C-alpha cells in the first residue's frame, strides 16, 4: 500500500526505493539475501504494475473523489497487481525450501490477501491525507470530528479488544462499526472515512493476534479470511 501510494504521487522513478525497502524488510526477517532480493523484485513489480494499470488511460483520480476511483484501485491494483507479488513470493519460498508444496496455495492466498488489504487501506489513507480536509478547523466541525473518531476508537476497543466485556460482551458485534463509518462518510467526507477504516482494521487485527474480541478465533479457524472480508465489505460500503 505504501509502495503504490509513493509511485502514484511521485512517479515510477521511485521504484528503486520500493525495491530497497522491500529487500531490507525481507532480509531483516532472516531470509537469505538472494531470497530477499527475489521477493523484493516481485514487490517492486507489483507496485509498478498497479500504478501503470491505474494511470494508463488517464481516468483514475488519485484523490479518490468517487466510488469508481476507489473500485479501480481495489480491483486493478489490489486484486490484479497483487497476484504478481504473491505468485513470485510464494514460488520463491517454495523453491528455496522455506515452505512445502502442501502449504504453497495457502501461502499464496495469504500473501495476496495481505497485499490487497494494504492497498485497500494504506494507499487511500496516504493519497487522501496528503491534502488537509476543508472545514475541519471550524469549531463545530472539529468537535464532531473528535467525537466520531473518539467513539470509533472506544467502539473498536470494546468490539475487537474486549474492553468492558463483562458488561457488553454479548452485544459487542462487528456491525456496530458500520454506524461509525457511515457517520464519518456523511459528515466528514473521505478524510474521515479512510481514518475510521484504518483505525478499525488495526484494532481488529490486534484483537485477532491477542485472541480477544470479535475476531478472537479468526486466525485459527479461517486464517484471517473472515477478517479480510469484513474489512473489505466495510471499505466498499
PDB file of C-alpha atoms in Angstrom:
ATOM      1  CA  UNK A   1       0.000   0.000   0.000  1.00  0.00           C
ATOM      2  CA  UNK A   2       2.800   2.411   0.851  1.00  0.00           C
ATOM      3  CA  UNK A   3       4.743   1.497  -2.288  1.00  0.00           C
ATOM      4  CA  UNK A   4       1.773   2.064  -4.586  1.00  0.00           C
ATOM      5  CA  UNK A   5       0.960   5.415  -2.982  1.00  0.00           C
ATOM      6  CA  UNK A   6       4.560   6.568  -3.472  1.00  0.00           C
ATOM      7  CA  UNK A   7       4.570   5.628  -7.149  1.00  0.00           C
ATOM      8  CA  UNK A   8       1.180   7.241  -7.766  1.00  0.00           C
ATOM      9  CA  UNK A   9       2.332  10.502  -6.168  1.00  0.00           C
ATOM     10  CA  UNK A  10       5.931  10.647  -7.320  1.00  0.00           C
ATOM     11  CA  UNK A  11       6.092   8.503 -10.434  1.00  0.00           C
ATOM     12  CA  UNK A  12       7.935   5.329 -11.376  1.00  0.00           C
ATOM     13  CA  UNK A  13      11.336   6.936 -10.746  1.00  0.00           C
ATOM     14  CA  UNK A  14      10.891   5.986  -7.086  1.00  0.00           C
ATOM     15  CA  UNK A  15      10.850   2.237  -7.781  1.00  0.00           C
ATOM     16  CA  UNK A  16      14.471   1.754  -6.547  1.00  0.00           C
ATOM     17  CA  UNK A  17      13.308   2.961  -3.142  1.00  0.00           C
ATOM     18  CA  UNK A  18      10.479   0.432  -3.195  1.00  0.00           C
ATOM     19  CA  UNK A  19      12.925  -2.334  -4.031  1.00  0.00           C
ATOM     20  CA  UNK A  20      15.384  -1.277  -1.324  1.00  0.00           C
ATOM     21  CA  UNK A  21      12.677  -1.061   1.321  1.00  0.00           C
ATOM     22  CA  UNK A  22      11.243  -4.458   0.401  1.00  0.00           C
ATOM     23  CA  UNK A  23      14.696  -6.032   0.292  1.00  0.00           C
ATOM     24  CA  UNK A  24      15.684  -4.726   3.726  1.00  0.00           C
ATOM     25  CA  UNK A  25      12.338  -5.703   5.248  1.00  0.00           C
ATOM     26  CA  UNK A  26      12.669  -9.278   3.997  1.00  0.00           C
ATOM     27  CA  UNK A  27      16.379  -9.544   4.838  1.00  0.00           C
ATOM     28  CA  UNK A  28      15.678  -8.461   8.418  1.00  0.00           C
ATOM     29  CA  UNK A  29      13.357 -11.448   8.882  1.00  0.00           C
ATOM     30  CA  UNK A  30      16.311 -13.801   8.481  1.00  0.00           C
ATOM     31  CA  UNK A  31      15.842 -14.770   4.830  1.00  0.00           C
ATOM     32  CA  UNK A  32      18.918 -15.352   2.702  1.00  0.00           C
ATOM     33  CA  UNK A  33      19.919 -12.272   0.724  1.00  0.00           C
ATOM     34  CA  UNK A  34      19.151 -13.944  -2.608  1.00  0.00           C
ATOM     35  CA  UNK A  35      15.676 -14.929  -1.446  1.00  0.00           C
ATOM     36  CA  UNK A  36      15.050 -11.455  -0.033  1.00  0.00           C
ATOM     37  CA  UNK A  37      16.134  -9.882  -3.333  1.00  0.00           C
ATOM     38  CA  UNK A  38      13.886 -12.181  -5.367  1.00  0.00           C
ATOM     39  CA  UNK A  39      10.879 -11.339  -3.188  1.00  0.00           C
ATOM     40  CA  UNK A  40      11.707  -7.622  -3.368  1.00  0.00           C
ATOM     41  CA  UNK A  41      11.688  -7.801  -7.168  1.00  0.00           C
ATOM     42  CA  UNK A  42       8.134  -9.174  -7.041  1.00  0.00           C
ATOM     43  CA  UNK A  43       7.057  -6.454  -4.608  1.00  0.00           C
ATOM     44  CA  UNK A  44       8.514  -3.772  -6.867  1.00  0.00           C
ATOM     45  CA  UNK A  45       6.871  -5.196  -9.999  1.00  0.00           C
ATOM     46  CA  UNK A  46       3.580  -5.358  -8.117  1.00  0.00           C
ATOM     47  CA  UNK A  47       3.705  -1.631  -7.289  1.00  0.00           C
ATOM     48  CA  UNK A  48       4.818  -0.689 -10.811  1.00  0.00           C
ATOM     49  CA  UNK A  49       2.086  -2.773 -12.426  1.00  0.00           C
ATOM     50  CA  UNK A  50      -0.558  -1.364 -10.079  1.00  0.00           C
ATOM     51  CA  UNK A  51       0.477   2.211 -10.828  1.00  0.00           C
ATOM     52  CA  UNK A  52       0.536   1.535 -14.587  1.00  0.00           C
ATOM     53  CA  UNK A  53      -2.885  -0.131 -14.616  1.00  0.00           C
ATOM     54  CA  UNK A  54      -4.392   2.821 -12.767  1.00  0.00           C
ATOM     55  CA  UNK A  55      -2.799   5.633 -14.764  1.00  0.00           C
ATOM     56  CA  UNK A  56      -2.521   4.206 -18.277  1.00  0.00           C
ATOM     57  CA  UNK A  57      -5.836   5.644 -19.567  1.00  0.00           C
ATOM     58  CA  UNK A  58      -5.916   8.877 -17.547  1.00  0.00           C
ATOM     59  CA  UNK A  59      -9.294   8.095 -15.977  1.00  0.00           C
ATOM     60  CA  UNK A  60      -8.084   7.469 -12.421  1.00  0.00           C
ATOM     61  CA  UNK A  61      -8.274  10.329  -9.913  1.00  0.00           C
ATOM     62  CA  UNK A  62      -5.748   9.688  -7.150  1.00  0.00           C
ATOM     63  CA  UNK A  63      -7.769  11.918  -4.818  1.00  0.00           C
ATOM     64  CA  UNK A  64     -10.423   9.141  -4.813  1.00  0.00           C
ATOM     65  CA  UNK A  65     -13.355  11.518  -5.155  1.00  0.00           C
ATOM     66  CA  UNK A  66     -15.726   8.839  -6.473  1.00  0.00           C
ATOM     67  CA  UNK A  67     -16.569   5.223  -5.751  1.00  0.00           C
ATOM     68  CA  UNK A  68     -15.405   4.416  -9.270  1.00  0.00           C
ATOM     69  CA  UNK A  69     -11.887   5.609  -8.456  1.00  0.00           C
ATOM     70  CA  UNK A  70     -11.790   3.550  -5.273  1.00  0.00           C
ATOM     71  CA  UNK A  71     -13.066   0.413  -7.011  1.00  0.00           C
ATOM     72  CA  UNK A  72     -10.452   0.835  -9.760  1.00  0.00           C
ATOM     73  CA  UNK A  73      -7.820   0.996  -7.036  1.00  0.00           C
ATOM     74  CA  UNK A  74      -9.144  -2.140  -5.346  1.00  0.00           C
ATOM     75  CA  UNK A  75      -9.674  -4.216  -8.493  1.00  0.00           C
ATOM     76  CA  UNK A  76      -6.749  -3.206 -10.709  1.00  0.00           C
ATOM     77  CA  UNK A  77      -4.072  -2.616  -8.095  1.00  0.00           C
ATOM     78  CA  UNK A  78      -5.418  -4.756  -5.267  1.00  0.00           C
ATOM     79  CA  UNK A  79      -6.800  -7.821  -6.984  1.00  0.00           C
ATOM     80  CA  UNK A  80      -4.764  -7.912 -10.218  1.00  0.00           C
ATOM     81  CA  UNK A  81      -1.342  -6.411  -9.442  1.00  0.00           C
ATOM     82  CA  UNK A  82      -1.073  -8.094  -6.033  1.00  0.00           C
ATOM     83  CA  UNK A  83      -1.170 -11.500  -7.685  1.00  0.00           C
ATOM     84  CA  UNK A  84       2.292 -10.776  -9.142  1.00  0.00           C
ATOM     85  CA  UNK A  85       3.982 -10.399  -5.750  1.00  0.00           C
ATOM     86  CA  UNK A  86       2.000 -13.258  -4.234  1.00  0.00           C
ATOM     87  CA  UNK A  87       2.915 -15.661  -7.038  1.00  0.00           C
ATOM     88  CA  UNK A  88       6.558 -14.572  -7.103  1.00  0.00           C
ATOM     89  CA  UNK A  89       6.977 -14.624  -3.327  1.00  0.00           C
ATOM     90  CA  UNK A  90       5.296 -17.954  -2.719  1.00  0.00           C
ATOM     91  CA  UNK A  91       7.173 -19.605  -5.570  1.00  0.00           C
ATOM     92  CA  UNK A  92      10.467 -18.202  -4.279  1.00  0.00           C
ATOM     93  CA  UNK A  93       9.800 -19.584  -0.798  1.00  0.00           C
ATOM     94  CA  UNK A  94       8.843 -22.971  -2.277  1.00  0.00           C
ATOM     95  CA  UNK A  95      11.955 -23.226  -4.454  1.00  0.00           C
ATOM     96  CA  UNK A  96      14.218 -22.120  -1.615  1.00  0.00           C
ATOM     97  CA  UNK A  97      12.696 -24.677   0.748  1.00  0.00           C
ATOM     98  CA  UNK A  98      11.071 -22.284   3.229  1.00  0.00           C
ATOM     99  CA  UNK A  99       7.614 -23.766   2.600  1.00  0.00           C
ATOM    100  CA  UNK A 100       6.409 -27.172   1.413  1.00  0.00           C
ATOM    101  CA  UNK A 101       4.335 -27.853  -1.669  1.00  0.00           C
ATOM    102  CA  UNK A 102       1.375 -28.635   0.563  1.00  0.00           C
ATOM    103  CA  UNK A 103       1.480 -25.122   2.039  1.00  0.00           C
ATOM    104  CA  UNK A 104       2.017 -23.364  -1.284  1.00  0.00           C
ATOM    105  CA  UNK A 105      -1.540 -22.411  -2.174  1.00  0.00           C
ATOM    106  CA  UNK A 106      -2.424 -21.320   1.371  1.00  0.00           C
ATOM    107  CA  UNK A 107       0.691 -19.148   1.440  1.00  0.00           C
ATOM    108  CA  UNK A 108      -0.184 -17.760  -1.990  1.00  0.00           C
ATOM    109  CA  UNK A 109      -3.688 -16.836  -0.823  1.00  0.00           C
ATOM    110  CA  UNK A 110      -2.484 -15.246   2.409  1.00  0.00           C
ATOM    111  CA  UNK A 111       0.181 -13.250   0.582  1.00  0.00           C
ATOM    112  CA  UNK A 112      -2.309 -11.944  -1.962  1.00  0.00           C
ATOM    113  CA  UNK A 113      -4.874 -11.079   0.706  1.00  0.00           C
ATOM    114  CA  UNK A 114      -2.313  -9.215   2.793  1.00  0.00           C
ATOM    115  CA  UNK A 115      -1.065  -7.110  -0.103  1.00  0.00           C
ATOM    116  CA  UNK A 116      -4.589  -6.395  -1.340  1.00  0.00           C
ATOM    117  CA  UNK A 117      -5.615  -5.289   2.142  1.00  0.00           C
ATOM    118  CA  UNK A 118      -2.661  -2.915   2.267  1.00  0.00           C
ATOM    119  CA  UNK A 119      -3.803  -1.319  -0.986  1.00  0.00           C
ATOM    120  CA  UNK A 120      -7.398  -1.094   0.231  1.00  0.00           C
ATOM    121  CA  UNK A 121      -6.393   0.662   3.457  1.00  0.00           C
ATOM    122  CA  UNK A 122      -2.928   2.235   3.356  1.00  0.00           C
ATOM    123  CA  UNK A 123      -2.921   3.620  -0.176  1.00  0.00           C
ATOM    124  CA  UNK A 124      -6.188   5.596   0.242  1.00  0.00           C
ATOM    125  CA  UNK A 125      -5.061   6.863   3.645  1.00  0.00           C
ATOM    126  CA  UNK A 126      -1.867   8.340   2.170  1.00  0.00           C
ATOM    127  CA  UNK A 127      -3.438   9.647  -1.042  1.00  0.00           C
ATOM    128  CA  UNK A 128      -6.299  11.376   0.755  1.00  0.00           C
ATOM    129  CA  UNK A 129      -4.380  12.839   3.689  1.00  0.00           C
ATOM    130  CA  UNK A 130      -1.675  14.454   1.531  1.00  0.00           C
ATOM    131  CA  UNK A 131      -4.202  17.318   1.414  1.00  0.00           C
ATOM    132  CA  UNK A 132      -5.838  18.647   4.547  1.00  0.00           C
ATOM    133  CA  UNK A 133      -9.648  18.400   4.686  1.00  0.00           C
ATOM    134  CA  UNK A 134     -11.695  21.531   4.134  1.00  0.00           C
ATOM    135  CA  UNK A 135     -13.524  22.964   7.110  1.00  0.00           C
ATOM    136  CA  UNK A 136     -12.166  20.647   9.798  1.00  0.00           C
ATOM    137  CA  UNK A 137     -10.646  23.563  11.691  1.00  0.00           C
ATOM    138  CA  UNK A 138     -14.046  25.151  12.242  1.00  0.00           C
ATOM    139  CA  UNK A 139     -15.087  24.677  15.893  1.00  0.00           C
ATOM    140  CA  UNK A 140     -18.297  22.737  15.201  1.00  0.00           C
ATOM    141  CA  UNK A 141     -16.692  20.505  12.572  1.00  0.00           C
ATOM    142  CA  UNK A 142     -13.639  19.865  14.720  1.00  0.00           C
ATOM    143  CA  UNK A 143     -15.855  18.912  17.656  1.00  0.00           C
ATOM    144  CA  UNK A 144     -17.777  16.451  15.504  1.00  0.00           C
ATOM    145  CA  UNK A 145     -14.572  15.001  14.050  1.00  0.00           C
ATOM    146  CA  UNK A 146     -13.140  14.431  17.529  1.00  0.00           C
ATOM    147  CA  UNK A 147     -16.441  12.871  18.616  1.00  0.00           C
ATOM    148  CA  UNK A 148     -16.635  10.474  15.652  1.00  0.00           C
ATOM    149  CA  UNK A 149     -13.000   9.417  15.892  1.00  0.00           C
ATOM    150  CA  UNK A 150     -13.171   9.108  19.678  1.00  0.00           C
ATOM    151  CA  UNK A 151     -16.317   6.981  19.622  1.00  0.00           C
ATOM    152  CA  UNK A 152     -14.842   4.824  16.864  1.00  0.00           C
ATOM    153  CA  UNK A 153     -11.724   4.270  18.943  1.00  0.00           C
ATOM    154  CA  UNK A 154     -13.800   3.379  22.001  1.00  0.00           C
ATOM    155  CA  UNK A 155     -16.144   1.157  19.980  1.00  0.00           C
ATOM    156  CA  UNK A 156     -13.214  -0.636  18.382  1.00  0.00           C
ATOM    157  CA  UNK A 157     -11.642  -1.286  21.754  1.00  0.00           C
ATOM    158  CA  UNK A 158     -14.899  -2.754  23.056  1.00  0.00           C
ATOM    159  CA  UNK A 159     -15.713  -4.837  19.963  1.00  0.00           C
ATOM    160  CA  UNK A 160     -12.274  -6.010  18.911  1.00  0.00           C
ATOM    161  CA  UNK A 161     -10.224  -5.874  22.110  1.00  0.00           C
ATOM    162  CA  UNK A 162     -12.900  -6.862  24.649  1.00  0.00           C
ATOM    163  CA  UNK A 163     -12.981  -3.745  26.772  1.00  0.00           C
ATOM    164  CA  UNK A 164     -15.883  -3.918  29.257  1.00  0.00           C
ATOM    165  CA  UNK A 165     -16.536  -7.456  28.085  1.00  0.00           C
ATOM    166  CA  UNK A 166     -18.289  -8.358  31.336  1.00  0.00           C
ATOM    167  CA  UNK A 167     -20.928  -5.678  30.637  1.00  0.00           C
ATOM    168  CA  UNK A 168     -21.383  -5.553  26.858  1.00  0.00           C
ATOM    169  CA  UNK A 169     -19.633  -8.648  25.557  1.00  0.00           C
ATOM    170  CA  UNK A 170     -22.797 -10.265  24.234  1.00  0.00           C
ATOM    171  CA  UNK A 171     -23.790  -7.268  22.115  1.00  0.00           C
ATOM    172  CA  UNK A 172     -20.334  -6.031  21.063  1.00  0.00           C
ATOM    173  CA  UNK A 173     -20.664  -7.232  17.477  1.00  0.00           C
ATOM    174  CA  UNK A 174     -18.888  -6.084  14.337  1.00  0.00           C
ATOM    175  CA  UNK A 175     -21.939  -4.482  12.736  1.00  0.00           C
ATOM    176  CA  UNK A 176     -21.672  -1.510  15.110  1.00  0.00           C
ATOM    177  CA  UNK A 177     -18.682  -0.233  13.138  1.00  0.00           C
ATOM    178  CA  UNK A 178     -20.941   0.382  10.138  1.00  0.00           C
ATOM    179  CA  UNK A 179     -22.621   3.128  12.161  1.00  0.00           C
ATOM    180  CA  UNK A 180     -19.330   4.962  12.662  1.00  0.00           C
ATOM    181  CA  UNK A 181     -18.062   4.614   9.102  1.00  0.00           C
ATOM    182  CA  UNK A 182     -21.434   5.818   7.746  1.00  0.00           C
ATOM    183  CA  UNK A 183     -21.421   8.766  10.152  1.00  0.00           C
ATOM    184  CA  UNK A 184     -17.912   9.664   9.018  1.00  0.00           C
ATOM    185  CA  UNK A 185     -18.876   9.394   5.346  1.00  0.00           C
ATOM    186  CA  UNK A 186     -21.931  11.614   5.739  1.00  0.00           C
ATOM    187  CA  UNK A 187     -20.344  14.286   7.906  1.00  0.00           C
ATOM    188  CA  UNK A 188     -16.568  14.200   7.481  1.00  0.00           C
ATOM    189  CA  UNK A 189     -16.098  13.088   3.885  1.00  0.00           C
ATOM    190  CA  UNK A 190     -13.394  10.822   2.565  1.00  0.00           C
ATOM    191  CA  UNK A 191     -10.792  12.022   5.069  1.00  0.00           C
ATOM    192  CA  UNK A 192     -12.998  10.766   7.873  1.00  0.00           C
ATOM    193  CA  UNK A 193     -13.800   7.517   6.093  1.00  0.00           C
ATOM    194  CA  UNK A 194     -10.214   6.444   5.433  1.00  0.00           C
ATOM    195  CA  UNK A 195      -9.270   7.315   9.022  1.00  0.00           C
ATOM    196  CA  UNK A 196     -12.116   5.267  10.503  1.00  0.00           C
ATOM    197  CA  UNK A 197     -11.361   2.321   8.220  1.00  0.00           C
ATOM    198  CA  UNK A 198      -7.678   2.303   9.124  1.00  0.00           C
ATOM    199  CA  UNK A 199      -8.415   2.524  12.852  1.00  0.00           C
ATOM    200  CA  UNK A 200     -10.930  -0.316  12.620  1.00  0.00           C
ATOM    201  CA  UNK A 201      -8.555  -2.534  10.648  1.00  0.00           C
ATOM    202  CA  UNK A 202      -5.708  -2.030  13.139  1.00  0.00           C
ATOM    203  CA  UNK A 203      -7.924  -2.712  16.161  1.00  0.00           C
ATOM    204  CA  UNK A 204      -9.449  -5.810  14.559  1.00  0.00           C
ATOM    205  CA  UNK A 205      -6.023  -7.190  13.693  1.00  0.00           C
ATOM    206  CA  UNK A 206      -4.676  -6.540  17.192  1.00  0.00           C
ATOM    207  CA  UNK A 207      -7.655  -8.352  18.672  1.00  0.00           C
ATOM    208  CA  UNK A 208      -7.126 -11.331  16.366  1.00  0.00           C
ATOM    209  CA  UNK A 209      -3.432 -11.513  17.294  1.00  0.00           C
ATOM    210  CA  UNK A 210      -4.230 -11.337  21.015  1.00  0.00           C
ATOM    211  CA  UNK A 211      -7.111 -13.809  20.698  1.00  0.00           C
ATOM    212  CA  UNK A 212      -9.761 -11.485  22.082  1.00  0.00           C
ATOM    213  CA  UNK A 213     -12.854  -9.718  20.806  1.00  0.00           C
ATOM    214  CA  UNK A 214     -14.850 -10.196  17.638  1.00  0.00           C
ATOM    215  CA  UNK A 215     -12.013 -11.853  15.693  1.00  0.00           C
ATOM    216  CA  UNK A 216     -10.624 -13.808  18.649  1.00  0.00           C
ATOM    217  CA  UNK A 217     -10.693 -17.159  16.830  1.00  0.00           C
ATOM    218  CA  UNK A 218     -10.329 -15.985  13.248  1.00  0.00           C
ATOM    219  CA  UNK A 219      -6.638 -16.801  12.861  1.00  0.00           C
ATOM    220  CA  UNK A 220      -7.131 -20.413  13.949  1.00  0.00           C
ATOM    221  CA  UNK A 221     -10.436 -21.012  12.160  1.00  0.00           C
ATOM    222  CA  UNK A 222     -10.117 -19.122   8.858  1.00  0.00           C
ATOM    223  CA  UNK A 223      -6.568 -17.766   8.675  1.00  0.00           C
ATOM    224  CA  UNK A 224      -8.000 -14.226   8.879  1.00  0.00           C
ATOM    225  CA  UNK A 225     -10.192 -14.767   5.811  1.00  0.00           C
ATOM    226  CA  UNK A 226     -13.246 -13.643   7.804  1.00  0.00           C
ATOM    227  CA  UNK A 227     -11.375 -10.542   8.978  1.00  0.00           C
ATOM    228  CA  UNK A 228     -10.336  -9.789   5.402  1.00  0.00           C
ATOM    229  CA  UNK A 229     -13.891  -9.993   4.056  1.00  0.00           C
ATOM    230  CA  UNK A 230     -15.183  -7.869   6.927  1.00  0.00           C
ATOM    231  CA  UNK A 231     -12.707  -5.046   6.278  1.00  0.00           C
ATOM    232  CA  UNK A 232     -13.252  -5.247   2.520  1.00  0.00           C
ATOM    233  CA  UNK A 233     -17.031  -5.028   2.940  1.00  0.00           C
ATOM    234  CA  UNK A 234     -16.750  -2.143   5.397  1.00  0.00           C
ATOM    235  CA  UNK A 235     -14.430  -0.318   2.987  1.00  0.00           C
ATOM    236  CA  UNK A 236     -16.703  -0.672  -0.023  1.00  0.00           C
ATOM    237  CA  UNK A 237     -19.769   0.366   1.998  1.00  0.00           C
TER     238      UNK A 237
END
